[in-house]
Coordinates of C-alpha atoms in Angstrom, one line a residue:
X1 CA 73.9 -175.8 -8.1
X2 CA 76.9 -175.5 -5.8
X3 CA 78.9 -173.5 -8.4
X4 CA 75.9 -171.3 -9.1
X5 CA 75.5 -170.5 -5.3
X6 CA 79.2 -169.7 -5.1
X7 CA 79.0 -167.4 -8.1
X8 CA 75.9 -165.7 -6.6
X9 CA 77.7 -165.2 -3.2
X10 CA 80.7 -163.7 -5.0
X11 CA 78.5 -161.2 -6.7
X12 CA 76.7 -160.2 -3.5
X13 CA 80.0 -159.4 -1.7
X14 CA 80.9 -156.3 -3.9
X15 CA 77.3 -155.2 -3.7
X16 CA 77.3 -155.4 0.1
X17 CA 80.6 -153.5 0.2
X18 CA 79.3 -150.8 -2.1
X19 CA 76.2 -150.5 0.1
X20 CA 78.3 -150.2 3.2
X21 CA 80.5 -147.5 1.7
X22 CA 77.4 -145.6 0.4
X23 CA 76.0 -145.7 3.9
X24 CA 79.2 -144.3 5.5
X25 CA 79.2 -141.6 2.8
X26 CA 75.8 -140.5 3.9
X27 CA 77.0 -140.0 7.4
X28 CA 79.3 -137.3 6.1
X29 CA 76.7 -135.8 3.7
X30 CA 73.9 -135.6 6.2
X31 CA 75.6 -134.2 9.3
X32 CA 73.6 -131.7 11.2
X33 CA 74.1 -128.0 10.5
X34 CA 77.1 -126.4 12.4
X35 CA 76.4 -123.5 14.8
X36 CA 75.7 -120.2 13.1
X37 CA 78.0 -117.3 13.3
X38 CA 75.5 -115.5 15.6
X39 CA 75.4 -118.5 18.0
X40 CA 79.2 -118.7 18.1
X41 CA 79.4 -115.0 18.9
X42 CA 76.8 -115.3 21.7
X43 CA 78.6 -118.4 23.1
X44 CA 81.9 -116.4 23.1
X45 CA 80.2 -113.4 24.8
X46 CA 78.6 -115.7 27.5
X47 CA 82.0 -117.4 28.0
X48 CA 83.6 -114.0 28.4
X49 CA 81.1 -112.9 31.0
X50 CA 81.1 -116.1 33.0
X51 CA 83.6 -118.9 32.3
X52 CA 82.4 -122.5 31.8
X53 CA 81.8 -124.2 35.1
X54 CA 80.7 -121.0 36.8
X55 CA 77.2 -120.8 35.3
X56 CA 74.2 -121.1 37.5
X57 CA 70.8 -121.7 35.9
X58 CA 68.9 -122.0 39.2
X59 CA 68.8 -118.6 40.9
X60 CA 65.2 -118.7 42.1
X61 CA 65.8 -119.9 45.6
X62 CA 67.7 -117.9 48.2
X63 CA 70.5 -120.5 48.7
X64 CA 71.1 -120.7 44.9
X65 CA 71.4 -116.9 44.7
X66 CA 73.8 -116.8 47.6
X67 CA 76.0 -119.5 46.1
X68 CA 76.0 -117.7 42.8
X69 CA 77.2 -114.4 44.4
X70 CA 79.9 -116.3 46.3
X71 CA 81.1 -118.1 43.2
X72 CA 81.2 -114.9 41.1
X73 CA 83.2 -113.1 43.8
X74 CA 85.6 -116.1 43.9
X75 CA 86.0 -115.8 40.2
X76 CA 86.7 -112.1 40.2
X77 CA 88.7 -112.1 43.4
X78 CA 90.5 -115.4 43.8
X79 CA 91.8 -114.4 47.3
X80 CA 88.3 -115.5 48.6
X81 CA 89.0 -119.0 47.4
X82 CA 92.4 -119.6 48.9
X83 CA 92.1 -117.5 52.1
X84 CA 89.3 -119.8 53.4
X85 CA 91.8 -122.7 53.8
X86 CA 94.9 -120.6 54.7
X87 CA 97.0 -122.1 57.4
X88 CA 99.6 -120.7 59.9
X89 CA 102.4 -122.8 58.4
X90 CA 101.6 -121.3 55.0
X91 CA 101.8 -117.8 56.4
X92 CA 105.2 -118.6 57.9
X93 CA 106.6 -119.6 54.4
X94 CA 104.9 -116.6 52.8
X95 CA 106.3 -114.2 55.5
X96 CA 109.9 -115.4 54.8
X97 CA 109.4 -115.3 51.0
X98 CA 107.9 -111.8 51.3
X99 CA 110.8 -110.4 53.4
X100 CA 113.2 -112.0 50.9
X101 CA 111.4 -110.4 48.0
X102 CA 111.4 -107.0 49.7
X103 CA 115.2 -107.1 50.2
X104 CA 115.6 -107.6 46.5
X105 CA 112.7 -105.4 45.4
X106 CA 113.7 -102.2 47.2
X107 CA 117.1 -101.6 45.5
X108 CA 115.8 -102.9 42.1
X109 CA 112.7 -100.7 42.2
X110 CA 114.8 -97.6 43.0
X111 CA 117.2 -98.5 40.1
X112 CA 114.3 -99.2 37.6
X113 CA 112.7 -95.9 38.5
X114 CA 115.9 -94.1 37.7
X115 CA 116.0 -96.1 34.4
X116 CA 112.5 -94.8 33.6
X117 CA 113.8 -91.2 34.4
X118 CA 111.6 -90.9 37.5
X119 CA 112.5 -90.1 41.0
X120 CA 113.5 -93.2 43.1
X121 CA 110.3 -93.1 45.3
X122 CA 108.1 -93.8 42.3
X123 CA 109.7 -97.2 41.9
X124 CA 108.9 -98.0 45.5
X125 CA 105.3 -96.8 45.1
X126 CA 105.0 -99.3 42.2
X127 CA 106.1 -102.0 44.6
X128 CA 103.2 -101.3 47.0
X129 CA 99.8 -100.7 45.5
X130 CA 100.1 -103.1 42.4
X131 CA 101.2 -106.1 44.5
X132 CA 98.3 -105.6 46.9
X133 CA 95.8 -105.4 44.1
X134 CA 97.3 -108.5 42.4
X135 CA 97.2 -110.5 45.6
X136 CA 93.4 -109.9 45.6
X137 CA 92.7 -110.5 41.9
X138 CA 95.5 -112.6 40.6
X139 CA 95.6 -116.4 40.2
X140 CA 99.3 -117.1 40.4
X141 CA 100.8 -118.0 43.8
X142 CA 104.4 -117.4 42.8
X143 CA 104.6 -114.3 40.6
X144 CA 106.2 -111.2 42.1
X145 CA 104.8 -107.8 41.1
X146 CA 106.7 -104.6 40.6
X147 CA 108.6 -102.5 38.1
X148 CA 110.8 -104.3 35.7
X149 CA 113.8 -103.3 33.5
X150 CA 112.2 -103.7 30.0
X151 CA 109.1 -101.7 30.8
X152 CA 111.2 -99.0 32.4
X153 CA 113.3 -98.8 29.2
X154 CA 110.1 -98.5 27.2
X155 CA 109.0 -95.6 29.3
X156 CA 112.4 -93.8 29.1
X157 CA 112.6 -94.4 25.3
X158 CA 109.1 -93.3 24.3
X159 CA 107.7 -90.8 26.7
X160 CA 110.7 -88.3 26.4
X161 CA 109.7 -87.8 22.8
X162 CA 106.6 -86.0 24.1
X163 CA 108.0 -84.3 27.2
X164 CA 111.6 -83.7 28.4
X165 CA 112.1 -85.3 31.9
X166 CA 114.9 -82.8 32.7
X167 CA 113.2 -79.6 31.5
X168 CA 109.8 -80.4 32.9
X169 CA 109.9 -83.3 35.3
X170 CA 106.4 -82.8 36.7
X171 CA 104.8 -82.9 33.2
X172 CA 107.0 -86.0 32.4
X173 CA 105.8 -87.7 35.5
X174 CA 102.2 -87.0 34.8
X175 CA 102.6 -88.3 31.2
X176 CA 104.1 -91.5 32.6
X177 CA 101.2 -92.0 35.0
X178 CA 98.7 -91.4 32.1
X179 CA 100.5 -94.0 30.1
X180 CA 100.2 -96.4 33.0
X181 CA 96.5 -95.7 33.2
X182 CA 95.9 -96.5 29.5
X183 CA 98.1 -99.5 29.7
X184 CA 95.9 -100.8 32.5
X185 CA 92.8 -100.1 30.4
X186 CA 94.0 -102.1 27.5
X187 CA 95.1 -105.0 29.8
X188 CA 91.8 -105.1 31.5
X189 CA 89.9 -105.0 28.2
X190 CA 92.0 -107.8 26.8
X191 CA 91.1 -109.9 29.8
X192 CA 87.4 -109.0 30.0
X193 CA 86.7 -109.6 26.3
X194 CA 89.0 -112.7 26.1
X195 CA 91.4 -111.0 23.7
X196 CA 94.5 -112.4 25.3
X197 CA 95.3 -114.3 22.0
X198 CA 96.4 -110.9 20.5
X199 CA 99.4 -111.1 22.8
X200 CA 100.4 -114.3 21.0
X201 CA 101.6 -112.3 18.0
X202 CA 104.6 -111.6 20.2
X203 CA 106.0 -115.0 19.7
X204 CA 108.7 -116.7 21.8
X205 CA 111.3 -115.7 19.1
X206 CA 110.2 -112.1 19.3
X207 CA 110.4 -112.0 23.1
X208 CA 113.9 -113.6 23.1
X209 CA 115.3 -111.1 20.5
X210 CA 113.5 -108.1 22.0
X211 CA 114.6 -108.8 25.6
X212 CA 118.2 -109.6 24.7
X213 CA 118.5 -106.4 22.7
X214 CA 116.7 -104.4 25.4
X215 CA 119.2 -105.8 28.0
X216 CA 122.2 -104.5 26.1
X217 CA 120.5 -101.1 25.6
X218 CA 119.7 -100.9 29.3
X219 CA 123.3 -101.8 30.1
X220 CA 124.6 -99.0 27.8
X221 CA 122.2 -96.6 29.4
X222 CA 123.8 -97.2 32.8
X223 CA 127.1 -95.8 31.5
X224 CA 125.7 -92.4 32.4
X225 CA 125.6 -93.3 36.1
X226 CA 128.7 -95.4 36.1
X227 CA 130.9 -92.8 34.4
X228 CA 129.1 -89.7 35.9
X229 CA 128.2 -88.3 32.5
X230 CA 126.3 -85.0 32.9
X231 CA 125.0 -84.7 29.4
X232 CA 123.7 -87.9 28.0
X233 CA 121.6 -88.8 25.0
X234 CA 117.8 -89.4 25.3
X235 CA 118.0 -91.9 22.4
X236 CA 118.2 -95.6 23.1
X237 CA 120.0 -96.9 20.0
X238 CA 123.5 -98.3 20.5
X239 CA 125.1 -95.8 18.1
X240 CA 123.8 -92.7 19.8
X241 CA 124.7 -94.1 23.3
X242 CA 128.3 -94.9 22.2
X243 CA 128.7 -91.5 20.6
X244 CA 127.6 -89.9 23.9
X245 CA 130.0 -92.0 25.9
X246 CA 132.9 -91.2 23.4
X247 CA 132.2 -87.5 23.6
X248 CA 132.3 -87.6 27.4
X249 CA 135.5 -89.7 27.6
X250 CA 137.1 -87.5 25.0
X251 CA 136.2 -84.4 27.0
X252 CA 137.5 -86.0 30.2
X253 CA 140.8 -86.9 28.6
X254 CA 141.2 -83.4 27.2
X255 CA 140.7 -81.9 30.6
X256 CA 143.1 -84.4 32.2
X257 CA 146.2 -82.4 31.2
X258 CA 144.8 -79.3 32.8
X259 CA 144.5 -80.9 36.2
X260 CA 147.5 -80.4 38.6
X261 CA 146.2 -82.0 41.7
X262 CA 148.0 -85.2 42.7
X263 CA 144.9 -86.8 44.1
X264 CA 142.7 -86.1 41.1
X265 CA 142.1 -89.8 40.7
X266 CA 140.0 -90.1 43.9
X267 CA 136.8 -88.4 42.6
X268 CA 137.3 -90.0 39.2
X269 CA 137.4 -93.6 40.7
X270 CA 134.8 -93.1 43.4
X271 CA 131.9 -94.3 41.2
X272 CA 134.0 -97.3 40.0
X273 CA 134.8 -98.3 43.6
X274 CA 131.1 -98.1 44.6
X275 CA 130.2 -100.2 41.6
X276 CA 132.7 -102.8 42.4
X277 CA 131.6 -103.0 46.1
X278 CA 127.9 -103.1 45.2
X279 CA 128.4 -105.7 42.5
X280 CA 130.5 -107.8 44.9
X281 CA 127.6 -107.6 47.4
X282 CA 125.1 -108.7 44.8
X283 CA 127.5 -111.6 44.0
X284 CA 128.0 -112.7 47.6
X285 CA 124.2 -112.6 48.4
X286 CA 123.4 -114.2 45.0
X287 CA 120.5 -111.8 44.6
X288 CA 120.7 -112.5 40.8
X289 CA 121.0 -116.2 41.3
X290 CA 118.1 -117.2 39.1
X291 CA 117.9 -114.4 36.6
X292 CA 115.6 -115.4 33.8
X293 CA 116.6 -119.1 34.1
X294 CA 113.5 -119.8 36.1
X295 CA 111.2 -120.0 33.2
X296 CA 108.5 -117.6 32.0
X297 CA 106.5 -115.9 34.7
X298 CA 103.4 -117.5 36.2
X299 CA 102.5 -120.5 34.1
X300 CA 105.8 -122.3 34.5
X301 CA 105.7 -122.0 38.3
X302 CA 102.1 -123.1 38.2
X303 CA 102.9 -126.2 36.2
X304 CA 105.7 -127.1 38.6
X305 CA 103.4 -126.8 41.6
X306 CA 100.4 -128.4 39.8
X307 CA 97.8 -125.7 39.8
X308 CA 96.2 -123.8 36.9
X309 CA 96.4 -120.1 36.0
X310 CA 93.5 -118.3 34.3
X311 CA 95.2 -116.2 31.6
X312 CA 92.3 -113.9 31.1
X313 CA 91.8 -113.3 34.8
X314 CA 95.6 -112.5 35.0
X315 CA 95.1 -109.8 32.3
X316 CA 92.2 -108.3 34.3
X317 CA 94.3 -108.3 37.5
X318 CA 97.3 -106.6 35.7
X319 CA 94.9 -104.1 34.2
X320 CA 93.2 -103.1 37.4
X321 CA 96.5 -102.9 39.4
X322 CA 97.9 -100.5 36.8
X323 CA 94.7 -98.5 36.5
X324 CA 94.4 -98.0 40.3
X325 CA 98.2 -97.7 40.6
X326 CA 98.2 -94.7 38.2
X327 CA 96.1 -92.8 40.7
X328 CA 98.6 -93.5 43.5
X329 CA 101.8 -92.4 41.7
X330 CA 102.7 -95.9 40.4
X331 CA 104.1 -96.4 36.9
X332 CA 103.6 -99.6 34.9
X333 CA 104.1 -102.8 37.1
X334 CA 104.1 -106.4 35.9
X335 CA 105.5 -109.8 36.9
X336 CA 109.3 -109.8 37.4
X337 CA 111.3 -112.7 36.1
X338 CA 114.1 -112.6 38.6
X339 CA 111.9 -111.7 41.7
X340 CA 109.4 -114.4 40.8
X341 CA 112.2 -117.0 40.7
X342 CA 113.4 -115.8 44.1
X343 CA 109.8 -115.9 45.5
X344 CA 109.4 -119.4 44.2
X345 CA 112.8 -120.5 45.6
X346 CA 112.0 -118.9 49.0
X347 CA 109.1 -121.2 49.4
X348 CA 106.1 -119.0 48.9
X349 CA 102.7 -120.7 49.3
X350 CA 100.2 -118.0 48.1
X351 CA 100.0 -114.4 46.9
X352 CA 100.3 -113.4 50.6
X353 CA 104.1 -113.0 49.9
X354 CA 103.3 -110.0 47.7
X355 CA 101.3 -108.5 50.6
X356 CA 104.2 -109.0 53.0
X357 CA 106.6 -107.5 50.4
X358 CA 104.3 -104.4 49.9
X359 CA 104.0 -103.9 53.7
X360 CA 107.7 -104.1 54.1
X361 CA 108.2 -101.5 51.3
X362 CA 105.7 -99.2 53.0
X363 CA 107.6 -99.4 56.3
X364 CA 110.9 -98.7 54.4
X365 CA 109.2 -95.7 52.7
X366 CA 108.2 -94.3 56.1
X367 CA 111.5 -94.9 57.9
X368 CA 114.3 -94.7 55.3
X369 CA 113.0 -92.3 52.6
X370 CA 115.5 -89.6 53.5
X371 CA 118.4 -92.0 53.2
X372 CA 117.5 -92.5 49.5
X373 CA 118.8 -89.0 48.8
X374 CA 122.4 -90.2 49.6
X375 CA 122.3 -93.3 47.4
X376 CA 125.0 -93.0 44.7
X377 CA 123.6 -93.1 41.1
X378 CA 126.5 -95.5 40.2
X379 CA 125.3 -98.0 42.8
X380 CA 121.8 -97.9 41.3
X381 CA 123.3 -98.4 37.9
X382 CA 125.3 -101.4 39.2
X383 CA 122.1 -102.9 40.7
X384 CA 120.4 -102.7 37.3
X385 CA 123.5 -104.1 35.5
X386 CA 123.6 -107.1 37.9
X387 CA 120.1 -108.2 36.7
X388 CA 120.9 -107.9 33.0
X389 CA 123.1 -110.9 32.1
X390 CA 120.2 -113.4 32.6
X391 CA 118.1 -111.4 30.2
X392 CA 120.4 -112.2 27.2
X393 CA 119.2 -115.7 26.3
X394 CA 122.0 -117.0 24.0
X395 CA 120.9 -120.6 24.6
X396 CA 117.3 -119.8 23.6
X397 CA 118.5 -118.0 20.5
X398 CA 120.6 -121.0 19.5
X399 CA 117.7 -123.3 20.0
X400 CA 115.5 -121.1 17.8
X401 CA 118.2 -121.2 15.1
X402 CA 118.5 -124.9 15.3
X403 CA 114.7 -125.6 15.1
X404 CA 113.3 -122.9 12.8
X405 CA 115.4 -120.5 10.6
X406 CA 112.5 -118.2 9.9
X407 CA 111.8 -117.9 13.6
X408 CA 115.5 -117.0 14.1
X409 CA 115.0 -114.3 11.5
X410 CA 112.2 -112.9 13.6
X411 CA 114.4 -113.1 16.7
X412 CA 117.4 -111.2 15.2
X413 CA 115.0 -108.7 13.6
X414 CA 113.8 -107.8 17.1
X415 CA 117.3 -107.8 18.5
X416 CA 118.9 -105.6 15.9
X417 CA 115.9 -103.3 15.7
X418 CA 116.0 -102.6 19.4
X419 CA 119.8 -102.3 19.3
X420 CA 120.3 -100.0 16.3
X421 CA 117.0 -98.2 16.0
X422 CA 114.6 -98.0 18.9
X423 CA 112.5 -100.2 21.2
X424 CA 109.3 -99.6 19.2
X425 CA 111.0 -100.2 15.8
X426 CA 112.5 -103.4 17.1
X427 CA 109.0 -104.7 18.1
X428 CA 107.4 -103.5 14.8
X429 CA 110.2 -105.1 12.7
X430 CA 109.9 -108.4 14.5
X431 CA 106.1 -108.5 14.2
X432 CA 106.3 -107.5 10.5
X433 CA 108.7 -110.3 9.8
X434 CA 106.4 -112.7 11.7
X435 CA 103.4 -111.6 9.6
X436 CA 105.4 -112.1 6.4
X437 CA 106.2 -115.6 7.6
X438 CA 102.5 -116.3 8.2
X439 CA 101.5 -114.9 4.8
X440 CA 104.2 -117.0 3.0
X441 CA 103.0 -120.2 4.7
X442 CA 99.3 -119.3 4.0
X443 CA 99.7 -118.5 0.3
X444 CA 102.0 -121.4 -0.4
X445 CA 100.8 -124.2 1.8
X446 CA 102.6 -127.6 1.6
X447 CA 100.9 -130.5 -0.1
X448 CA 101.5 -134.2 0.5
X449 CA 101.2 -137.2 -1.8
X450 CA 99.9 -140.1 0.3
X451 CA 100.5 -143.8 0.0
X452 CA 99.3 -146.8 1.9
X453 CA 101.6 -148.3 4.6
X454 CA 102.1 -152.0 3.8
X455 CA 99.6 -154.3 5.6
X456 CA 97.5 -151.4 7.0
X457 CA 94.7 -149.1 5.9
X458 CA 96.8 -146.1 7.0
X459 CA 97.7 -143.5 4.3
X460 CA 100.8 -141.3 5.0
X461 CA 103.1 -138.9 3.3
X462 CA 105.4 -140.9 1.0
X463 CA 108.3 -138.5 1.6
X464 CA 108.1 -138.9 5.4
X465 CA 107.4 -142.7 5.1
X466 CA 109.3 -144.1 2.1
X467 CA 107.8 -147.5 2.7
X468 CA 104.3 -146.2 1.9
X469 CA 103.1 -147.5 -1.5
X470 CA 101.4 -145.2 -4.0
X471 CA 98.5 -146.5 -5.9
X472 CA 99.3 -146.3 -9.7
X473 CA 95.7 -145.4 -10.5
X474 CA 95.0 -142.9 -7.8
X475 CA 96.6 -139.6 -6.8
X476 CA 95.9 -139.0 -3.1
X477 CA 96.7 -135.5 -1.9
X478 CA 96.5 -133.8 1.5
X479 CA 96.8 -130.0 1.9
X480 CA 98.9 -128.9 4.8
X481 CA 96.7 -125.9 5.7
X482 CA 93.8 -125.2 8.0
X483 CA 92.1 -122.9 5.5
X484 CA 91.5 -123.1 1.8
X485 CA 90.9 -119.5 0.8
X486 CA 91.5 -116.8 -1.7
X487 CA 95.2 -116.6 -0.7
X488 CA 96.1 -120.2 -1.5
X489 CA 93.3 -121.7 -3.5
X490 CA 94.8 -121.2 -7.0
X491 CA 98.2 -122.4 -5.9
X492 CA 96.7 -125.6 -4.5
X493 CA 94.6 -126.2 -7.6
X494 CA 97.5 -125.7 -10.0
X495 CA 99.8 -128.0 -8.0
X496 CA 97.1 -130.8 -8.0
X497 CA 96.5 -130.4 -11.7
X498 CA 100.3 -130.6 -12.4
X499 CA 100.5 -133.9 -10.5
X500 CA 97.3 -135.3 -12.0
X501 CA 98.3 -134.8 -15.6
X502 CA 102.0 -135.8 -15.5
X503 CA 103.0 -139.3 -16.3
X504 CA 105.2 -141.0 -13.7
X505 CA 107.3 -144.1 -14.1
X506 CA 107.3 -146.6 -11.2
X507 CA 110.0 -149.1 -10.3
X508 CA 109.0 -151.5 -13.0
X509 CA 109.4 -148.7 -15.6
X510 CA 105.7 -148.7 -16.3
X511 CA 103.9 -145.4 -17.0
X512 CA 101.5 -144.3 -14.3
X513 CA 98.0 -143.2 -15.4
X514 CA 95.9 -141.4 -12.8
X515 CA 92.2 -142.4 -12.9
X516 CA 91.0 -140.6 -9.7
X517 CA 92.2 -137.7 -7.6
X518 CA 91.4 -138.1 -4.0
X519 CA 91.7 -135.0 -1.8
X520 CA 92.1 -135.7 1.9
X521 CA 90.5 -132.8 3.8
X522 CA 91.3 -134.0 7.3
X523 CA 93.6 -130.9 7.9
X524 CA 91.1 -128.4 6.4
X525 CA 89.1 -126.6 9.1
X526 CA 87.3 -124.1 6.9
X527 CA 86.9 -122.9 3.4
X528 CA 85.7 -119.7 1.7
X529 CA 84.0 -119.0 -1.6
X530 CA 87.3 -118.7 -3.4
X531 CA 88.3 -122.1 -2.1
X532 CA 85.0 -123.6 -3.3
X533 CA 85.4 -122.0 -6.7
X534 CA 88.9 -123.5 -7.1
X535 CA 87.5 -126.9 -6.3
X536 CA 84.8 -126.5 -8.9
X537 CA 87.5 -125.4 -11.4
X538 CA 89.6 -128.4 -10.5
X539 CA 86.7 -130.7 -11.1
X540 CA 86.1 -129.1 -14.5
X541 CA 89.8 -129.3 -15.4
X542 CA 90.0 -132.9 -14.5
X543 CA 86.9 -133.7 -16.5
X544 CA 88.4 -132.1 -19.6
X545 CA 91.7 -134.0 -19.3
X546 CA 91.8 -137.1 -21.6
X547 CA 92.8 -139.9 -19.3
X548 CA 92.3 -143.4 -20.6
X549 CA 91.0 -146.4 -18.7
X550 CA 88.8 -144.6 -16.3
X551 CA 87.0 -146.7 -13.8
X552 CA 83.5 -146.3 -12.4
X553 CA 82.8 -144.9 -8.9
X554 CA 79.2 -145.5 -7.8
X555 CA 78.2 -145.3 -11.5
X556 CA 80.1 -142.0 -12.1
X557 CA 83.3 -141.2 -14.0
X558 CA 86.2 -141.1 -11.6
X559 CA 87.5 -137.5 -11.5
X560 CA 87.6 -136.0 -8.0
X561 CA 86.8 -137.4 -4.6
X562 CA 87.1 -135.8 -1.2
X563 CA 87.5 -137.5 2.2
X564 CA 86.9 -136.6 5.8
X565 CA 85.7 -133.0 5.4
X566 CA 85.3 -131.1 8.6
X567 CA 81.9 -129.8 9.8
X568 CA 82.1 -126.3 8.4
X569 CA 83.7 -127.5 5.2
X570 CA 81.0 -130.1 4.2
X571 CA 78.3 -127.7 5.2
X572 CA 79.6 -125.0 2.9
X573 CA 80.2 -127.5 0.1
X574 CA 76.6 -128.6 0.4
X575 CA 75.3 -125.0 0.3
X576 CA 77.3 -124.3 -2.8
X577 CA 75.9 -127.5 -4.5
X578 CA 79.4 -128.7 -5.0
X579 CA 78.7 -132.2 -3.7
X580 CA 76.0 -132.8 -6.3
X581 CA 78.2 -131.4 -9.1
X582 CA 81.0 -133.8 -8.2
X583 CA 78.6 -136.8 -8.2
X584 CA 78.5 -137.3 -4.4
X585 CA 82.0 -138.7 -4.2
X586 CA 82.4 -137.8 -0.5
X587 CA 83.9 -140.5 1.8
X588 CA 84.8 -140.9 5.5
X589 CA 88.3 -142.2 4.9
X590 CA 90.9 -142.4 2.2
X591 CA 90.7 -146.2 2.1
X592 CA 87.0 -146.1 1.5
X593 CA 87.5 -143.6 -1.3
X594 CA 90.1 -145.8 -3.0
X595 CA 87.9 -148.9 -2.6
X596 CA 84.8 -147.2 -4.0
X597 CA 86.5 -145.5 -7.0
X598 CA 88.9 -148.2 -8.1
X599 CA 87.4 -151.4 -6.7
X600 CA 88.8 -153.7 -4.1
X601 CA 91.3 -155.3 -6.5
X602 CA 93.0 -152.0 -7.6
X603 CA 92.7 -150.6 -4.1
X604 CA 95.0 -153.3 -2.7
X605 CA 97.7 -152.4 -5.1

């Protein structure tokens, strides 16, 4: 009787194990339906109108309505949040930071306006209205607003194609202001409709290459002011600029022999002397101390000080400051790398430093505007040049090369495109290379063969973890892609079939015969109809392959099993009736799939 009881107990254990695995499989198969597309769109729209944490369902009572209005105002105008707790000590720090900013902003703004082929005062205008609007609507405490070198270069490279700034300066100015208006419209729209992710297509590699190339182009453009060249090219590519410089130098050398005056060198060296003196002044005052070293504008400073920046609200703030700025003779303003670093180092506490800077610039405009007429162009060029070395990020480019060669290709595409073609071609080339990279990764996703780590139930890539043991009767595969779609479905299916049908010798020189193919879907976030069709075809192909010694899996022939499908994936597979066609072989984990399809004895191998 004792032996019969033991035998009965041993029979019950596999039955209980099968029952437990079947129950867990039902958890996957009977998950609730995921949100519909309409519901997701509505949730996104609601989130766009009022971010999470700012929704107020109780508006019936007077106090509730008042609190709602206050909170909405604080969301739209963050100044209402921080000004309530503003202290005198904070104003002292902001005052010093704002005055320091103004001392750097005034000469830079004049120089950048010249780079944009505008009169100097327009650079100063752009350092007044936009900072005031940003202080009311922005969420960063440290960012410094005003004209910047790269945007000024964009203006001077693209707008002159439509209107000549020398032949018709008024029409050129109006076109620049119109461009500023539409730039603000796009920025505000991106923020209001939560479309900031579109900016992510300009990856870090694109920015490094683009800014480095732009810095060199900007430097070459300053040769006109430094050398006093009267007739200079409107093109921004390096070849055209060098040709213009060579023609000017050749012309000066040819006229050199005609000059008889003994002191001819005085007017010739005057620009150079002013450049040396102004550059020395910049060096002694360390106005360029931080350059771009201090990390990307806004978010980096926020992470150092421990507060959060709302990216979409930032886009809205930038948009409105450029829209309103375009009506007050301001051209495109944004956050400045170098001035934000100076603002941070000067100890700013809030956006009040931008207000102080703007007021200081207004006073300078009222008192010293006439003196701007006597500012040498060569000095303005030197001011621009002093800010450029930090823009060429050699260390960043080296890190990109070291980490990702395809990213480096994007980087040099932007760099050489800007340098030898134009600003817009450089950006387009970089984005095009970036999209090609994405397409290549999408249509040929990586696939991993998984094995069990000794003494655990963890299955890992056998190439990454050589100690992982492959089961001789099971081919366990994980697709390294978030989407199985028309672009990559056939590639994945053919690769799985190749691995499933080939015979492989193990360390003991025994041939390996696959009885079950287990597809780990833990990485797969979604699937389309082409992906489902490829899985059905894979199932049919595996069924037609003559593989001996097949084992049972819940009473079905072992062919294809899937594990850990995500919510959208299992929902679509159920709608397509794929789960029924494959015999219900859907499991929560890879270990459970191996146990069910091969049995506990083979699963432990």
